[in-house]
Coordinates of C-alpha atoms in Angstrom, one line a residue:
X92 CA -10.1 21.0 -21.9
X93 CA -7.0 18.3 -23.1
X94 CA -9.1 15.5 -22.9
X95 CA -6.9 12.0 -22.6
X96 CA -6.4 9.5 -25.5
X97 CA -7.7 6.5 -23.5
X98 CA -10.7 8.5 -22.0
X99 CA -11.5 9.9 -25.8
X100 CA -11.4 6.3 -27.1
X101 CA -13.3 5.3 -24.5
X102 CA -16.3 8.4 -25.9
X103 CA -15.7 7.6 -29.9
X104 CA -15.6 3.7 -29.6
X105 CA -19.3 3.9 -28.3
X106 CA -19.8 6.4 -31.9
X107 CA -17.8 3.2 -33.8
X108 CA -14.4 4.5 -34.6
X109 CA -12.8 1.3 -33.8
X110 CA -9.5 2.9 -35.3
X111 CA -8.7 5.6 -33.4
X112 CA -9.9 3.4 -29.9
X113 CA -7.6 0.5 -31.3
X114 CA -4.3 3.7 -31.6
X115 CA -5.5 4.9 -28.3
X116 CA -5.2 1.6 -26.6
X117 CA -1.8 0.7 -28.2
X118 CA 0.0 4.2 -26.8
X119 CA -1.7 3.3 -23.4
X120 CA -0.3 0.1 -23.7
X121 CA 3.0 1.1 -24.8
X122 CA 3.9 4.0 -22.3
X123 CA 2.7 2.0 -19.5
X124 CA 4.9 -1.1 -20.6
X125 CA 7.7 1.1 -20.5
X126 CA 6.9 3.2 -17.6
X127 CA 6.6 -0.3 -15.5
X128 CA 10.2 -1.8 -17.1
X129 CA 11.6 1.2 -16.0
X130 CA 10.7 1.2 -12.4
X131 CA 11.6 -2.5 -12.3
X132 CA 14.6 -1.9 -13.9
X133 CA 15.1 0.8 -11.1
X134 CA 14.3 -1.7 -7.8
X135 CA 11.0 0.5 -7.8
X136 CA 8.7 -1.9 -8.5
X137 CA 8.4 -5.9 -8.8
X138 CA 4.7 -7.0 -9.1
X139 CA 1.0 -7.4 -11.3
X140 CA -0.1 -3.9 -13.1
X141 CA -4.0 -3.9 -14.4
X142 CA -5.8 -1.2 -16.4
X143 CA -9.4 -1.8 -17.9
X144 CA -11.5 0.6 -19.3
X145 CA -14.9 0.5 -20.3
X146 CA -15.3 -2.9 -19.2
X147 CA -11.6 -4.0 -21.5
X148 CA -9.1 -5.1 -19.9
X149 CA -6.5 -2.3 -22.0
X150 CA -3.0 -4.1 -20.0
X151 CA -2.3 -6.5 -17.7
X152 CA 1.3 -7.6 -16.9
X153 CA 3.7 -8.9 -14.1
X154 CA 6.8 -7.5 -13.6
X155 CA 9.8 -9.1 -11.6
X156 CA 9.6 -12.5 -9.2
X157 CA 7.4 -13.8 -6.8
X158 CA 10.3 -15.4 -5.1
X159 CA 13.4 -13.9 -5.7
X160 CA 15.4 -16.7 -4.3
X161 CA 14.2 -19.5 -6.7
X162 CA 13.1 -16.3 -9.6
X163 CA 10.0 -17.9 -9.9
X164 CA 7.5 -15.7 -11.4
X165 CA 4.3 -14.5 -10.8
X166 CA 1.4 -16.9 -11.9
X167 CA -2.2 -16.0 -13.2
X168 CA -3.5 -17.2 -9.4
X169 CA -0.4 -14.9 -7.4
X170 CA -2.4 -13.6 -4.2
X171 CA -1.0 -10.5 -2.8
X172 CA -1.6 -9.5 0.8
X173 CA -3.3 -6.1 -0.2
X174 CA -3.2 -5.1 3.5
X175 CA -5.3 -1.7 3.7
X176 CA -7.3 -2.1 0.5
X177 CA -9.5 -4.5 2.7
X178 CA -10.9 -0.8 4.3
X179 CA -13.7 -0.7 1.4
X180 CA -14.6 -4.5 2.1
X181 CA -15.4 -3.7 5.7
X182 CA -16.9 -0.8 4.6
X183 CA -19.3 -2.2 2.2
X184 CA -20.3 -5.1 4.9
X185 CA -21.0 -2.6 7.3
X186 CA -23.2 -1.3 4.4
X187 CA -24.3 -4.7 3.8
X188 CA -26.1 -4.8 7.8
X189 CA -27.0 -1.4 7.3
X190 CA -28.9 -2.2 4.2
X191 CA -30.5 -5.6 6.3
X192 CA -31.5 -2.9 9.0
X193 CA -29.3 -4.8 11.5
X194 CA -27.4 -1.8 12.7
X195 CA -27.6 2.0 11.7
X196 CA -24.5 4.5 10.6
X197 CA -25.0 6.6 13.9
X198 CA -25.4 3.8 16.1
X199 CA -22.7 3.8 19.3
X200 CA -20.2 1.7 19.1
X201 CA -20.9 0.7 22.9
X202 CA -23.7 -0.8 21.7
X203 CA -21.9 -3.5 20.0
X204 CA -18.9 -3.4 22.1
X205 CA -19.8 -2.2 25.4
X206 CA -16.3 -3.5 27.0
X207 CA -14.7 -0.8 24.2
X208 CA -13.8 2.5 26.9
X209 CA -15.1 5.3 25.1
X210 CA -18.8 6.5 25.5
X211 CA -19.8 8.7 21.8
X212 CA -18.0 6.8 18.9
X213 CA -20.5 6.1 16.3
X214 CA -19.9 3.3 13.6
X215 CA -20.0 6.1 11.1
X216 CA -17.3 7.7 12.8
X217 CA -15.1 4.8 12.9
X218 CA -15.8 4.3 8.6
X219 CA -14.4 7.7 8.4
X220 CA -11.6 8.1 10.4
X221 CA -13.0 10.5 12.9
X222 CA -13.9 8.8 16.3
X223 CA -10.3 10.0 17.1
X224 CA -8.9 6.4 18.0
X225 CA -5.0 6.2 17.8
X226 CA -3.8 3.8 15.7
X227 CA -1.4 0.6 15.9
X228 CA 1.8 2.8 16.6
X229 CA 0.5 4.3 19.9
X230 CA -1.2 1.2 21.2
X231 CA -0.3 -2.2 19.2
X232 CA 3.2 -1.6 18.5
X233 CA 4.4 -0.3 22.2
X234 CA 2.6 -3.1 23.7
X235 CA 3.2 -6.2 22.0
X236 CA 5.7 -8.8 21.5
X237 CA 6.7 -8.7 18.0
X238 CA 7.5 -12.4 18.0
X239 CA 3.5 -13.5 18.3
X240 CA 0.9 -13.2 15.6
X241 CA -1.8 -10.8 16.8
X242 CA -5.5 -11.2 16.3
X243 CA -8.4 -9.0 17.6
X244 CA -9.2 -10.4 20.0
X245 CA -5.6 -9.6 21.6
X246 CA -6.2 -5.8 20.5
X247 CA -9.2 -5.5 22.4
X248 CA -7.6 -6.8 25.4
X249 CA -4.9 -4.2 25.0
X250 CA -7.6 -1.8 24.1
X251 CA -9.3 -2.5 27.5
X252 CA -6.5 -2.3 29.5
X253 CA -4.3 0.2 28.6
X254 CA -7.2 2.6 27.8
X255 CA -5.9 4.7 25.1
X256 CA -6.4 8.2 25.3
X257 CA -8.7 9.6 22.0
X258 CA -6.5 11.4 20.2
X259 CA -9.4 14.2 19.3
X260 CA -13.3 14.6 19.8
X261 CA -15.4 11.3 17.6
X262 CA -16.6 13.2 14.7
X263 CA -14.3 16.6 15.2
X264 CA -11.2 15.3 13.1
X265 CA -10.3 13.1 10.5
X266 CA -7.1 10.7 12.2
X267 CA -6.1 7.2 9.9
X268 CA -7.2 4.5 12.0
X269 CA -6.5 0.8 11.3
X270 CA -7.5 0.1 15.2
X271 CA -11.2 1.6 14.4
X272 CA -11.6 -0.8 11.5
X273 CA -10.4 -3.6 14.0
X274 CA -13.4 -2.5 15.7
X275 CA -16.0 -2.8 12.8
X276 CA -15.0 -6.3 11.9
X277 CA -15.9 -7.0 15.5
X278 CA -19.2 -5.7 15.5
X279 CA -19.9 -7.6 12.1
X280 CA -19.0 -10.4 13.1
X281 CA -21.3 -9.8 16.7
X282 CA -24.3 -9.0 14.4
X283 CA -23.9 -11.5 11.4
X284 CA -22.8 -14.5 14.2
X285 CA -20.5 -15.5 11.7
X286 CA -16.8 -14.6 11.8
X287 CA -15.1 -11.4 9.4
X288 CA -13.7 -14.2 6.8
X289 CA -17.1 -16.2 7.0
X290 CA -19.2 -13.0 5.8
X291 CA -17.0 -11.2 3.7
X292 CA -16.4 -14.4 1.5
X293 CA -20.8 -14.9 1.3
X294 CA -21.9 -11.3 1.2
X295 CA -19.1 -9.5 -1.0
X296 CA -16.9 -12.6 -2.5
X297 CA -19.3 -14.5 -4.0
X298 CA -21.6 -13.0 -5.4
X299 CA -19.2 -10.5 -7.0
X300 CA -17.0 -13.5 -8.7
X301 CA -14.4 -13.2 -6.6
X302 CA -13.0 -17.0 -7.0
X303 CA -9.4 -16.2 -5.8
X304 CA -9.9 -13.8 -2.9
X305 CA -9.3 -15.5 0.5
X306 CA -9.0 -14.3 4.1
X307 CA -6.3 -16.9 5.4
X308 CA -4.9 -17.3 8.9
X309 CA -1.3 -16.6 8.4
X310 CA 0.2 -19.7 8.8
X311 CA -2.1 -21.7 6.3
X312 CA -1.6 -18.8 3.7
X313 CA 2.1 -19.8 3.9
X314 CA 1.6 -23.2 2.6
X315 CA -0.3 -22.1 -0.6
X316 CA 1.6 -22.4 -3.1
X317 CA -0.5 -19.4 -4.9
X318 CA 0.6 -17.0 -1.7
X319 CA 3.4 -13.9 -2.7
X320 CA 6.1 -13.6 -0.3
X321 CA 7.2 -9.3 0.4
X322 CA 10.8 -8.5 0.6
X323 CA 12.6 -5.6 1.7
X324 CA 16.0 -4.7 0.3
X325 CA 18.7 -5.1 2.1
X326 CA 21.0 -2.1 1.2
X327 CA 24.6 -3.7 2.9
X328 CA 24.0 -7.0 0.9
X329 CA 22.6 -5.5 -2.3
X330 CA 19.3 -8.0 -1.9
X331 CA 15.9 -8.5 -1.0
X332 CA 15.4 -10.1 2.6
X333 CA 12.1 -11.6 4.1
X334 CA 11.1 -8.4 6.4
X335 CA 11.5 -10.9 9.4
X336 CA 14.9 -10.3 9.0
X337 CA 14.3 -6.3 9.8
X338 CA 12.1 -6.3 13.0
X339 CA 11.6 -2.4 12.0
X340 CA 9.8 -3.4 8.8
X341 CA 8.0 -6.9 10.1
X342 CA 4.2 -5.2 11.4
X343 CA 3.1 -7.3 8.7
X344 CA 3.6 -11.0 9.9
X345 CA 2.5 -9.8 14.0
X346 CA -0.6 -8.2 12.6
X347 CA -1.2 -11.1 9.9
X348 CA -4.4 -12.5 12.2
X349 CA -5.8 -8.9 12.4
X350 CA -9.2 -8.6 10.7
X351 CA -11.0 -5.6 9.1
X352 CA -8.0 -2.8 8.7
X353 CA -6.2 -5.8 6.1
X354 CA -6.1 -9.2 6.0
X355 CA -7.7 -9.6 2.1
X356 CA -5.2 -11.9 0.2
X357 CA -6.5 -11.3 -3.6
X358 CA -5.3 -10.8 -7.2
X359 CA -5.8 -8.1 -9.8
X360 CA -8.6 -9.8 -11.6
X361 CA -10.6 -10.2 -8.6
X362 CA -9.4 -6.8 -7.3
X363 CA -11.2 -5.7 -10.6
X364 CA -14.2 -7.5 -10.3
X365 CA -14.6 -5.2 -6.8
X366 CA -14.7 -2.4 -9.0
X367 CA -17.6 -3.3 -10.9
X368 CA -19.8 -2.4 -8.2
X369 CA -19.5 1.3 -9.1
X370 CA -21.3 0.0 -11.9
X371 CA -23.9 -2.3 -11.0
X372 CA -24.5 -4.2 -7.3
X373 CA -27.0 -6.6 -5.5
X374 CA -24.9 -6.5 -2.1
X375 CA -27.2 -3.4 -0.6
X376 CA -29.8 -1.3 -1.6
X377 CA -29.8 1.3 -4.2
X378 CA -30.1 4.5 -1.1
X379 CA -27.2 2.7 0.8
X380 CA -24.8 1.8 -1.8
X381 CA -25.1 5.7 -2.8
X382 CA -24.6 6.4 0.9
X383 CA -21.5 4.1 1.2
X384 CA -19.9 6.5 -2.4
X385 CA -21.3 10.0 -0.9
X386 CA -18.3 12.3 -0.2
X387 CA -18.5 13.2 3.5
X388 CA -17.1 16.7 3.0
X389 CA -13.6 15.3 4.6
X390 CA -11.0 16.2 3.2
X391 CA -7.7 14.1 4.0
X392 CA -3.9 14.4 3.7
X393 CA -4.2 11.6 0.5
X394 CA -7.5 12.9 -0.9
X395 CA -10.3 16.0 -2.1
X396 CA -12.6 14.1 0.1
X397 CA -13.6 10.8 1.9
X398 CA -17.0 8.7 1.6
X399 CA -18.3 6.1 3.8
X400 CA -14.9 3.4 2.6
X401 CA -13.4 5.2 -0.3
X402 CA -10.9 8.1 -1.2
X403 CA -12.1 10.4 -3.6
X404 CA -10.4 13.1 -5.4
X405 CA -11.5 14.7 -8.6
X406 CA -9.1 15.3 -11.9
X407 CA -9.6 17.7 -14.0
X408 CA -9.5 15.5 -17.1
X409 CA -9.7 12.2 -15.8
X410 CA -13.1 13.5 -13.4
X411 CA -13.8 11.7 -10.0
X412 CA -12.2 8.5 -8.6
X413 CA -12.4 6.1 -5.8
X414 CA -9.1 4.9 -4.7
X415 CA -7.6 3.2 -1.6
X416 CA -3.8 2.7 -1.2
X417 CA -2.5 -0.4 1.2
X418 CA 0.8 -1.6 2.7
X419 CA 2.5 -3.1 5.3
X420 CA 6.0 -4.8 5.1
X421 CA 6.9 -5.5 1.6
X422 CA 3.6 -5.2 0.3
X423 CA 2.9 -2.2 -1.5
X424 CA -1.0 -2.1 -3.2
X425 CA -3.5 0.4 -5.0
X426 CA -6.9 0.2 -6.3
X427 CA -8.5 3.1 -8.7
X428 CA -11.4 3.7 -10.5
X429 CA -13.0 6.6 -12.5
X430 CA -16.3 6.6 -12.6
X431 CA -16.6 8.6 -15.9
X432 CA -14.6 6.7 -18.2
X433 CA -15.4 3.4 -16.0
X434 CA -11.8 2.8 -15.7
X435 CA -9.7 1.0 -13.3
X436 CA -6.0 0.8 -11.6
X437 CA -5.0 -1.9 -10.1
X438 CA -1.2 -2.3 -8.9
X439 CA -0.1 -5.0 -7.0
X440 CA 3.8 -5.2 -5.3
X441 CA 5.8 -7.4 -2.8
X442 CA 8.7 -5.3 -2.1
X443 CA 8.7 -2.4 0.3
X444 CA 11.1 0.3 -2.0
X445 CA 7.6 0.5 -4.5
X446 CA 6.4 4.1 -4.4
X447 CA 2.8 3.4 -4.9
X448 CA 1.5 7.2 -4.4
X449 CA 4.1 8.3 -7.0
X450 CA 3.1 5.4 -9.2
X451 CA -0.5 6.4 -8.9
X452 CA 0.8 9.8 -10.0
X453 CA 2.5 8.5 -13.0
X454 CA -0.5 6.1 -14.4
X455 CA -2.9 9.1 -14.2
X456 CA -0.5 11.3 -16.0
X457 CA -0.3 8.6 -18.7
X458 CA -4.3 8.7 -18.6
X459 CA -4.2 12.2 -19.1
X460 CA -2.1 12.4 -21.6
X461 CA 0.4 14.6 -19.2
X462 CA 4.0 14.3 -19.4
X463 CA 5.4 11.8 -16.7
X464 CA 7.2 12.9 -13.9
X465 CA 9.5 10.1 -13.0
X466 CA 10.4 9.3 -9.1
X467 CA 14.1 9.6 -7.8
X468 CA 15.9 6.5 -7.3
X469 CA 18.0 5.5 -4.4
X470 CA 20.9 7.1 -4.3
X471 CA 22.2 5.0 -1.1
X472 CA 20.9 1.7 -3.4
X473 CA 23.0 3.5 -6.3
X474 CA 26.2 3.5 -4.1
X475 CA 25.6 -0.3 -2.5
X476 CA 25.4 -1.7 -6.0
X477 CA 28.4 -0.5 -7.1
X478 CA 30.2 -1.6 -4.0
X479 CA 29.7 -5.5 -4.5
X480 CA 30.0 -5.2 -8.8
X481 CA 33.9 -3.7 -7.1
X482 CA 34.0 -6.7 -4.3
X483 CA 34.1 -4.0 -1.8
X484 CA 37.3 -2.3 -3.4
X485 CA 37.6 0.9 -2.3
X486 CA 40.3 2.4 -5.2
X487 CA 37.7 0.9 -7.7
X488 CA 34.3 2.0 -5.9
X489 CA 35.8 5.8 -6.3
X490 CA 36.5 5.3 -9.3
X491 CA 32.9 4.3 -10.1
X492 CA 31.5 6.9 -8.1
X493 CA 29.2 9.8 -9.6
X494 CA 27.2 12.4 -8.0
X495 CA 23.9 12.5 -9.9
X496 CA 21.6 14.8 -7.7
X497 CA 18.8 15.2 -10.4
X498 CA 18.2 11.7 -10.7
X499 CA 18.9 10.1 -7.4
X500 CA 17.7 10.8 -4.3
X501 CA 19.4 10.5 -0.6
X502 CA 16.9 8.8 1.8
X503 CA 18.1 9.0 6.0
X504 CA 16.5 6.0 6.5
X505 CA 18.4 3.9 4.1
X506 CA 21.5 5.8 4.3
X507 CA 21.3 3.9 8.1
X508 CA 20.5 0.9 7.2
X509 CA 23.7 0.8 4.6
X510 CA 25.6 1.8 7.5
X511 CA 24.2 -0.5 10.1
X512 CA 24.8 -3.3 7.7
X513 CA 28.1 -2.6 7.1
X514 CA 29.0 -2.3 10.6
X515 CA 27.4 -5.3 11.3
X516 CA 29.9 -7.0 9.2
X517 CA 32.7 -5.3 10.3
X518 CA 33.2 -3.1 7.3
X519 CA 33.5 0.0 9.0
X520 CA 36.0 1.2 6.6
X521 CA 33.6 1.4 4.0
X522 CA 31.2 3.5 6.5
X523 CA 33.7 5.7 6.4
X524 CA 34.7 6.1 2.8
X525 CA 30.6 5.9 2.1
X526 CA 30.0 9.3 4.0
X527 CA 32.7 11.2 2.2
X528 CA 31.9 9.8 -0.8
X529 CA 27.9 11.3 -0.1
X530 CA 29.3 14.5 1.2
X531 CA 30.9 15.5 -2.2
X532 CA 27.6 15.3 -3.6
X533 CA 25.8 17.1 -0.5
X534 CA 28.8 18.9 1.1
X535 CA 26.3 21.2 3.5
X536 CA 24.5 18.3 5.3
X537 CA 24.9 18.9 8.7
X538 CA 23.8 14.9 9.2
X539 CA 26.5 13.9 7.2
X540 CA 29.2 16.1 8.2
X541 CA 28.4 14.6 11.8
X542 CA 28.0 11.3 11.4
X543 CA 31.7 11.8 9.1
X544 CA 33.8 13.4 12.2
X545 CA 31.8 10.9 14.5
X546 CA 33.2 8.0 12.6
X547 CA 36.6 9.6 12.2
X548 CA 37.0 10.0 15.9
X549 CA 35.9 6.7 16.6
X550 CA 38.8 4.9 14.2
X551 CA 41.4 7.2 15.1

């Protein structure tokens, strides 16, 4: 078996070989310094990268702004809004009252929320993804207006009334949730009398170290100074936005009051200091903590397997890991850790064009000692750049113009929002000369070839 640099520094340092640990280290450090200018170079990613191994912090860096209007960069004390990375907090409280004999795993849900319409749910079933609730897009989204913050308490009510339909039997499939971790904050904060923020920050916070994570109400996180701002790029402008200019993108800032599926603002180090539980914790008892990291036999779309808050997968050179990936909006987030080298990832982002699962990919290969494969840029990105460094000439844009297939990569999604922007401002013309431009380098996409003699039609 290949066995890794860092993890084979990590097995000889504790035999006092300081050298080769010390070479390992510095060719960690190095491709992963590189790897991380590259991708901000690319628009890929703008943010705060952590590795420690062993208990040693191996690299810790930020890369781009945390305000890209004033370039102000990120600070030691930057808290990111790590949206679904606050799953395994939940998680671990509802481990915490587990532990306290306050409620049990295979307790009904009804119990605690007997307004909630659905008879069999455990709370088991809801830490696993499998009591078959839909999620925000079937219930939240269609329901809401986007111009008011959410809290639970307004889920519920929708919850209640509308009287979602399960999307399969509790406990027969594994669907992603965020609406059944709504539900779990509820019922901790119904058992513990105190609210979601109040006992997360005493039971998990506190005693763990965690100085810097809060659980704000969205308006007062705005006037910290320490808060990150997200941005999406704006493709027809060739700049990042605040995503309440993209209504589309915005489920961040209606959702901000949610609590238990996100609402953790944190920063690497304390993200970090979460980790250490795999290593030693006084939050629950020994036989629940080793329930709450069990694998639950479920295997997911992301994962080998799922435990009772936690991802797990297993490498073949790296071994098992615990992971959790969040987003919303800009935010972008990931937190990793092996248990047999005792390493952990954590990568913090603000803008929404971060591919965190390929980024994931590309750390562990580095870890491994793999070659890195390397994500395909934007090719619509690729094509708005070089229209405003031409001022929008069209003679000089061709001119500029290269199709580069291998290493950029045509997205619908942005490919319409260039458009949309450019019609917006009246530029059809360069809709126009865009889609034949893309069609040289793609000449059988049906999409394009339509949207081309759609266009025409409609100027001529």
């Amino acid at each position: 078996m290949k066995l890794s640099l860092l993890f084979l520094a990590i097995i000889i340092v504790l035999t006092g070989c300081n050298n080769v640990n010390e070479y390992a280290k510095a060719k960690t450090v190095s491709k992963l310094d590189s790897l991380f200018n590259q991708l901000e170079q690319d628009g890929l990613f703008n943010g705060d990268m952590l590795l420690s191994a062993n208990g040693d912090v191996i690299f810790h860096k930020s890369f781009g702004y945390k305000d890209f209007e004033s370039k102000t960069s990120f600070a030691q004390n930057s808290l990111f809004e790590i949206a679904s990375i606050t799953k395994p907090f939940t998680a671990l409280a509802i481990a915490k009252l587990v532990s306290d004999s306050k409620i049990g795993y295979s307790d009904l849900v009804k119990t605690y929320i007997p307004e909630l319409p659905y008879e069999s749910i455990t709370i088991e079933q809801l830490i696993n993804h499998t009591s078959g609730l839909p999620d925000y897009a079937q219930v939240l989204y269609p329901n809401w207006d986007y111009n008011k913050i959410a809290d639970n308490n307004d889920l519920m009510q929708i919850m209640i009334e509308k009287n979602p339909k399960l999307l399969s039997r509790p406990g027969k499939e594994w669907k992603y949730s965020n609406i059944g971790y709504v539900m779990l904050s509820i019922i901790i904060e119904r058992v513990s009398g105190k609210s979601y923020p109040e006992y997360v920050q005493e039971e998990i916070f506190n005693p763990l170290g965690m100085v810097n994570s809060i659980i704000p109400d969205y308006n007062e996180a705005l006037k910290l100074d320490s808060y990150v701002d997200d941005y999406v790029y704006n493709f027809g402008n060739d700049k990042y936005l605040d995503p309440k200019n993209f209504p589309s993108f915005d489920n961040g800032t209606f959702t901000a009051n949610m609590y238990g599926a996100s609402g953790i603002c944190t920063n690497a180090i304390d993200l970090l200091k979460f980790t250490d539980i795999f290593k030693s914790q006084t939050i629950v008892s020994d036989s629940i903590f080793k329930s709450y990291l069990k694998p639950q036999n479920i295997k997911t779309p992301m994962s080998d397997d799922f435990t009772k808050g936690w991802f797990y997968s297993r490498d073949s050179i790296l071994g098992p890991s615990y992971f959790f990936v969040g987003g919303f909006a800009g935010y972008r987030s990931l937190v990793q850790y092996f248990s047999k080298s005792q390493t952990t990832i954590v990568i913090l982002s603000n803008i929404y064009t971060t591919p965190v699962w390929d980024i994931k990919r590309m750390v562990n290969e580095i870890l491994a000692n793999k070659g890195i494969k390397y994500p395909k840029k934007s090719f619509v990105r690729k094509i708005s750049k070089s229209m405003r460094q031409n001022n929008y000439d069209i003679k000089a844009f061709e001119e500029d113009f290269s199709c580069d297939t291998s290493q950029y990569k045509l997205r619908e999604y942005e490919l319409n929002e260039l458009l949309d922007d450019y019609k917006s401002a009246k530029k059809d013309s360069l809709n126009l000369i865009v889609l034949k431009k893309i069609l040289e380098c793609y000449p059988n996409d049906a999409s394009i070839i339509n949207r081309l003699e759609e266009l025409t039609n409609i100027q001529q």
